[in-house]
Amino acid sequence: MDLEFDKNHIWHPYSSLINPPPVYPIARAEGVRIYLEDGRGLIDGMSSWWSTLHGYKVPELNAAMQAQMGKMSHVMFGGLTHEPAIELCKKLVALTPTPLQKVFLADSGSVSVEVAIKMALQYWQSQGKAGKNRLLALRNGYHGDTFGAMATCDPVTGMHHLFASQLTQHLFAPAPRPKFDEPCSDEDIAELQQIIEQNHQKLAAVILEPIVQGAGGMRFYSPEYLRKVRELCDRYDLLLIADEIATGFGRSGKMFACEHAGISPDILTLGKALTGGTMTLAATLCTDRVANGICSGEAGVFMHGPTFMGNPMACAVANASIELLIARDWHTQVGSIQSQMERELAPLKDASGVADVRVLGAIGVVEMKQPVDNRTLQESLIERGVWLRPFGKLVYAMPPYIISNEDLSCLTGAMVETLSAL
Ligand code: PMP
């Protein structure tokens, strides 16, 4: 592989071309392993950023793509439709909370967040309340890299502060304090409540990642907090946008993280694991109320329509992935990953460099007291046959659901060994 060319010409996520970090050449991937060019297999603890639920080279997913390829790889969605999209939208409407009835197929997570924001803004315009055009987001939140999405990320930890002056100025409430298994007191919600009370006339929606704040801090918060946010949205007539791009499809122990709180948002974004990590596809769902509002407004239509909307290959493989998820009893798989990670990461609670160890569903997080040296840590993990991508103080694993007990022990063992030594 021409790694010199890669180094000199190709951007990788959040990378420098002056001082490029090492990139490891991958030749193929199968099951839970990604294989380096030199033949070494690494257990993938990242599920390629929350996406590859069933691991790699999955026969059922490959077959779905091959079958669809034989019919059509793509066809425009403007004025045309097809079975894979209809099938997928039926599945999404059936799986998500009942009030979510309408589906917009987008091409990546960030785009589905743009779509969600546009839906909220267009809805209020249609109601003659164009002044409701700001969002309330949470500190430590993360919603994507495009401009609309960036404006809702935590202004500090959200990685986008360089663009602050170019972004729509939204409002931010403190990150939820109560942890997953803690109650949420009135005081815990007081500041958010006050912001809503004082600003509801200009607020279109609250946007948040339900229960699990991902890239902005890997924090798990109380379902009661989420229920209280839902109540406040109802009381002050704000829409609630739940970004389940990372949490959707079982990762937190429920099919959708909103289920921990028994609530339904008005708008929901899905992505990442939607196609089992094979192709890029995302979806934004909304209620009848939101859709009817938008479509009875001045424009009469929803103003969005990307070229690759509803790509048949992506829809076909998403259908196969959802079928596989259900057939394989994801709930049991995720539950057993959770108990094994809880058990095997527990020794780190006593390590001197570790601030916190937390596990929810198939997500295991070790928060260090100091930021880790990514490069050195990654090298020692690779020596132990494991692929993780730590950032800042966070070293975390969210393996494919099909991981065996032995491979998971290998993964947690590598984390315990390397992090105990820091
Ligand atoms: N929302 C959340 C919660 C995410 O974790 C991400 C991706 N890290 C996004 C949105 C953006 O998705 P994408 O990278 O597919 O644009």
XYZ file of C-alpha atoms and ligand atoms in Angstrom:
438
model
C 0.000 0.000 0.000
C 1.344 3.439 -0.899
C 1.398 4.838 2.640
C 3.649 7.708 1.510
C 0.893 8.917 -0.818
C -1.665 8.522 1.955
C 0.496 10.545 4.300
C 1.069 13.355 1.821
C -2.292 13.651 0.101
C -5.193 12.165 2.046
C -7.118 13.720 4.917
C -8.227 11.292 7.602
C -10.832 12.255 10.214
C -9.621 15.155 12.348
C -6.070 14.817 11.058
C -3.110 16.972 10.127
C -1.325 16.793 6.781
C 1.748 18.495 8.224
C 2.170 16.143 11.132
C 0.007 13.167 10.135
C -0.725 10.593 12.823
C 0.096 6.984 11.884
C -2.592 5.186 9.918
C -2.536 1.422 9.900
C -3.019 -0.325 6.531
C -5.996 -2.679 6.626
C -6.264 -5.428 4.028
C -9.568 -7.028 4.991
C -11.989 -7.594 7.846
C -14.044 -10.570 8.966
C -16.096 -11.322 12.075
C -14.862 -9.022 14.857
C -11.365 -8.765 13.365
C -9.783 -6.215 11.102
C -6.620 -7.533 9.460
C -3.518 -5.438 8.983
C -1.643 -5.739 5.714
C 1.019 -7.803 7.490
C -1.614 -10.395 8.394
C -2.115 -9.506 12.073
C -5.743 -9.575 13.158
C -7.054 -6.909 15.559
C -10.239 -7.293 17.585
C -12.329 -4.261 16.678
C -13.407 -2.604 19.913
C -14.921 0.380 18.091
C -17.401 -1.308 15.739
C -16.025 1.177 13.216
C -17.516 4.065 15.184
C -20.691 2.390 16.471
C -21.704 0.933 13.112
C -20.637 -2.698 12.537
C -23.076 -4.426 14.908
C -22.744 -7.804 13.225
C -19.003 -7.581 12.592
C -17.464 -7.670 9.121
C -17.980 -9.703 5.940
C -21.404 -10.798 7.099
C -22.840 -13.297 4.589
C -26.446 -12.091 5.016
C -25.489 -8.460 4.453
C -23.248 -9.241 1.490
C -26.024 -11.317 -0.074
C -28.509 -8.442 0.313
C -26.124 -6.029 -1.411
C -25.351 -8.484 -4.193
C -29.026 -9.203 -4.819
C -29.846 -5.495 -4.946
C -26.876 -4.769 -7.225
C -28.340 -7.198 -9.735
C -31.533 -5.095 -9.879
C -30.269 -1.503 -9.512
C -27.553 0.135 -7.452
C -29.193 3.507 -7.500
C -32.097 5.428 -8.902
C -33.169 8.965 -8.053
C -35.837 9.238 -5.342
C -37.457 12.353 -6.788
C -40.640 11.138 -8.482
C -39.586 7.467 -8.204
C -39.734 4.903 -5.425
C -38.662 1.302 -4.805
C -39.215 -1.728 -2.615
C -36.029 -1.510 -0.464
C -36.934 2.036 0.672
C -40.583 1.196 1.363
C -39.572 -1.932 3.250
C -37.025 -0.017 5.331
C -39.360 2.838 6.211
C -42.025 0.312 7.262
C -39.480 -1.306 9.562
C -38.368 2.023 11.044
C -41.942 3.162 11.689
C -42.694 -0.180 13.354
C -39.535 -0.275 15.499
C -39.444 3.318 16.755
C -41.933 4.803 19.272
C -45.480 4.900 17.853
C -45.838 8.681 17.399
C -42.977 8.652 14.841
C -44.734 7.934 11.546
C -42.921 9.799 8.768
C -39.428 9.029 7.476
C -36.868 11.108 5.588
C -33.928 9.050 4.281
C -30.677 10.996 4.419
C -27.158 10.096 3.426
C -25.164 10.493 6.656
C -25.665 11.190 10.334
C -24.779 14.862 10.091
C -27.169 15.333 7.183
C -29.980 13.688 9.133
C -29.325 16.231 11.905
C -29.502 19.067 9.354
C -32.802 17.606 8.197
C -34.081 17.397 11.777
C -33.181 21.046 12.420
C -34.807 22.149 9.163
C -37.937 20.178 10.050
C -38.185 21.933 13.403
C -37.657 25.381 11.866
C -40.035 24.777 8.969
C -42.653 23.432 11.370
C -42.702 26.626 13.422
C -42.700 28.785 10.280
C -45.768 26.892 9.138
C -47.435 27.694 12.448
C -46.833 31.412 11.943
C -44.122 31.381 14.598
C -40.982 32.013 12.562
C -39.446 33.637 15.647
C -39.106 30.185 17.170
C -35.819 29.594 15.396
C -33.252 28.756 18.048
C -32.398 25.394 19.565
C -31.572 24.429 23.101
C -28.728 21.904 23.210
C -26.761 20.303 26.042
C -23.167 20.879 27.022
C -21.018 17.838 26.204
C -23.376 17.100 23.322
C -22.220 16.130 19.852
C -24.368 16.064 16.716
C -22.059 16.103 13.698
C -19.690 18.097 11.546
C -21.857 20.093 9.119
C -22.699 23.726 9.912
C -26.186 23.262 11.295
C -25.091 20.279 13.368
C -21.873 21.978 14.520
C -23.901 24.849 15.948
C -25.600 22.399 18.327
C -22.388 20.719 19.537
C -20.879 21.722 22.871
C -19.045 24.957 22.038
C -15.930 23.675 23.868
C -15.804 19.862 23.806
C -17.740 19.632 20.532
C -14.551 20.169 18.488
C -15.981 23.078 16.501
C -15.086 26.185 18.513
C -12.906 27.464 15.628
C -16.080 28.174 13.697
C -17.970 29.738 16.575
C -18.344 33.133 14.907
C -19.874 31.571 11.773
C -22.420 29.425 13.572
C -26.006 30.163 14.517
C -25.952 31.055 18.198
C -28.093 28.509 19.984
C -28.675 28.138 23.718
C -26.912 25.573 25.890
C -27.937 23.974 29.159
C -25.415 22.279 31.466
C -24.663 18.626 30.752
C -27.041 16.383 32.720
C -25.568 15.800 36.182
C -27.395 12.696 37.481
C -25.805 9.467 36.335
C -27.731 6.667 34.641
C -28.809 4.958 37.863
C -29.454 8.145 39.838
C -32.702 10.068 40.280
C -33.001 13.556 38.807
C -33.853 16.204 41.403
C -35.592 19.506 40.660
C -32.248 21.172 41.146
C -30.655 18.951 38.493
C -33.067 20.255 35.889
C -33.399 23.814 37.259
C -31.034 25.587 34.868
C -32.461 23.933 31.774
C -35.948 24.739 33.028
C -35.017 28.370 33.582
C -33.560 28.695 30.068
C -36.775 27.268 28.646
C -38.998 29.486 30.800
C -37.104 32.593 29.727
C -36.642 31.722 26.044
C -39.458 29.437 24.913
C -40.831 32.049 22.539
C -37.665 31.893 20.473
C -36.997 28.185 20.940
C -37.987 25.737 18.202
C -36.713 22.589 19.865
C -34.478 20.906 22.375
C -31.870 18.692 20.709
C -30.054 16.014 22.684
C -28.491 12.576 22.567
C -30.811 10.519 24.785
C -29.120 8.811 27.785
C -25.650 8.489 26.205
C -23.644 11.575 25.325
C -21.119 10.142 22.869
C -18.256 12.023 21.229
C -18.657 14.959 23.659
C -17.700 12.940 26.731
C -19.108 9.367 26.736
C -21.446 10.180 29.621
C -24.512 8.136 30.648
C -27.298 10.121 32.297
C -30.518 9.540 34.176
C -33.667 8.466 32.296
C -35.593 10.663 34.734
C -33.705 13.694 33.402
C -34.849 12.813 29.880
C -38.451 12.386 31.070
C -38.311 15.818 32.682
C -36.986 17.387 29.478
C -39.878 15.783 27.581
C -42.363 17.217 30.102
C -40.847 20.692 29.804
C -41.000 20.513 26.002
C -44.698 19.649 26.259
C -45.396 22.355 28.816
C -43.669 25.125 26.817
C -44.530 23.857 23.341
C -41.056 22.961 22.104
C -40.235 20.050 19.844
C -37.839 17.412 21.136
C -35.183 16.155 18.720
C -33.532 12.910 19.863
C -30.250 12.156 18.121
C -29.937 8.359 18.271
C -27.310 8.151 15.554
C -24.894 6.515 17.988
C -27.332 4.843 20.407
C -29.879 3.426 17.947
C -30.255 -0.306 17.327
C -29.564 -1.688 20.764
C -26.227 -0.206 21.744
C -27.400 1.161 25.119
C -29.314 -2.000 26.048
C -32.637 -0.819 24.564
C -33.445 -0.783 20.862
C -33.512 3.035 21.165
C -32.124 4.887 24.174
C -35.363 6.909 24.533
C -36.969 3.649 25.711
C -34.977 3.833 28.969
C -37.159 6.829 29.811
C -40.325 5.581 28.086
C -40.567 8.766 26.037
C -40.950 9.565 22.374
C -39.313 12.535 20.681
C -41.042 14.617 17.992
C -38.085 14.119 15.675
C -35.572 11.244 15.752
C -32.295 10.841 13.888
C -30.744 7.453 13.106
C -27.548 6.527 11.258
C -24.313 4.611 11.861
C -25.599 1.072 12.656
C -28.611 1.450 10.349
C -26.875 -0.514 7.579
C -24.877 -2.716 9.955
C -21.857 -0.562 9.107
C -21.760 -1.474 5.425
C -22.890 1.676 3.636
C -23.667 5.262 4.528
C -27.345 5.881 5.272
C -29.301 7.798 7.887
C -32.920 8.597 8.612
C -34.901 11.373 10.258
C -38.314 10.377 11.569
C -41.019 12.742 12.744
C -44.573 12.747 14.026
C -47.715 13.373 11.981
C -48.043 16.731 13.720
C -44.618 17.904 12.528
C -45.080 16.547 8.994
C -48.602 17.938 8.622
C -47.456 21.315 9.875
C -44.556 21.470 7.423
C -46.672 20.371 4.472
C -49.534 22.742 5.176
C -47.168 25.714 5.509
C -46.159 28.339 2.984
C -43.809 26.080 0.982
C -46.231 23.136 1.048
C -43.269 20.762 0.855
C -40.271 19.866 2.971
C -37.287 21.649 1.452
C -34.646 18.943 1.230
C -33.783 16.246 -1.336
C -30.264 14.869 -1.725
C -29.039 13.084 -4.863
C -28.500 9.778 -3.107
C -31.670 9.912 -1.040
C -33.040 6.423 -0.397
C -30.135 4.709 -2.158
C -31.487 1.204 -2.932
C -28.264 -0.630 -2.047
C -28.082 1.081 1.335
C -31.793 0.476 2.010
C -31.536 -3.197 1.004
C -28.598 -3.835 3.315
C -30.283 -1.857 6.126
C -33.282 -4.170 5.807
C -31.029 -7.210 6.021
C -29.176 -5.751 9.013
C -32.365 -5.038 10.972
C -33.677 -8.547 10.209
C -30.415 -10.049 11.400
C -30.407 -7.930 14.537
C -33.815 -9.224 15.523
C -33.142 -12.833 14.467
C -29.941 -12.957 16.529
C -31.524 -11.747 19.774
C -29.477 -8.559 20.142
C -30.931 -7.991 23.593
C -29.288 -11.074 25.051
C -26.023 -10.347 23.214
C -25.853 -6.769 24.499
C -26.854 -7.840 28.025
C -24.077 -10.394 28.187
C -21.487 -7.932 26.804
C -22.598 -5.487 29.501
C -22.172 -7.949 32.390
C -18.852 -9.214 31.079
C -17.459 -5.700 30.597
C -18.695 -4.673 34.065
C -16.892 -7.655 35.587
C -13.700 -7.449 33.587
C -13.173 -3.681 33.651
C -13.920 -3.464 37.406
C -10.256 -3.916 38.471
C -9.506 -0.582 36.770
C -11.600 1.212 39.385
C -8.624 0.816 41.742
C -5.954 1.895 39.248
C -4.242 5.129 40.250
C -4.605 6.838 36.858
C -8.301 6.020 36.462
C -11.052 8.495 37.388
C -14.128 6.416 36.507
C -15.212 3.152 34.915
C -18.737 2.930 33.525
C -20.625 0.446 31.390
C -24.041 0.714 29.749
C -25.283 -1.848 27.253
C -22.427 -2.711 24.914
C -20.470 0.462 25.767
C -17.571 0.324 28.233
C -15.827 3.567 29.197
C -12.678 4.125 31.210
C -12.154 7.773 32.057
C -8.573 8.573 33.017
C -7.481 11.399 35.313
C -5.169 12.808 32.636
C -5.419 12.793 28.838
C -3.722 9.714 27.409
C -0.974 9.709 24.802
C -3.064 8.224 21.986
C -0.186 7.126 19.850
C 1.675 5.161 22.519
C -1.491 3.669 23.954
C -2.750 2.621 20.541
C 0.571 0.935 19.795
C 0.463 -1.090 23.021
C -3.133 -2.083 22.353
C -2.236 -3.188 18.834
C 0.619 -5.286 20.245
C -2.079 -7.011 22.293
C -4.228 -7.576 19.195
C -6.832 -4.920 19.911
C -8.119 -1.885 18.007
C -9.369 1.082 20.053
C -9.286 4.810 19.372
C -8.975 6.683 22.658
C -9.539 10.421 22.774
C -8.588 12.848 25.518
C -9.102 11.158 28.878
C -11.456 8.550 27.427
C -10.592 4.997 26.498
C -13.746 3.168 25.519
C -14.957 0.023 23.807
C -18.187 -0.706 21.968
C -17.561 -4.026 20.212
C -19.735 -5.723 17.592
C -22.600 -7.608 19.278
C -21.337 -10.917 17.893
C -18.073 -10.791 19.850
C -17.277 -14.075 21.638
C -16.587 -14.214 25.393
C -12.928 -15.025 24.667
C -12.431 -12.099 22.291
C -14.181 -9.741 24.688
C -11.882 -10.927 27.498
C -8.928 -10.239 25.242
C -10.238 -6.722 24.598
C -10.959 -5.873 28.239
C -7.694 -7.598 29.284
C -5.708 -5.320 26.950
C -7.482 -2.283 28.419
C -6.820 -3.399 32.003
C -3.129 -4.155 31.318
C -2.322 -0.974 29.427
C -4.362 1.415 31.596
C -3.280 -0.010 34.961
C 0.261 0.846 33.988
C -0.512 4.547 33.373
N -24.797 12.529 16.036
C -24.124 11.726 16.868
C -24.691 11.454 18.237
C -22.924 11.139 16.456
O -22.255 10.330 17.322
C -22.441 11.393 15.154
C -21.142 10.772 14.644
N -20.118 10.701 15.527
C -23.172 12.231 14.315
C -24.349 12.772 14.782
C -22.714 12.530 12.911
O -22.841 11.434 12.080
P -21.935 11.269 10.766
O -20.524 11.132 11.239
O -22.469 10.038 10.102
O -22.146 12.492 9.933
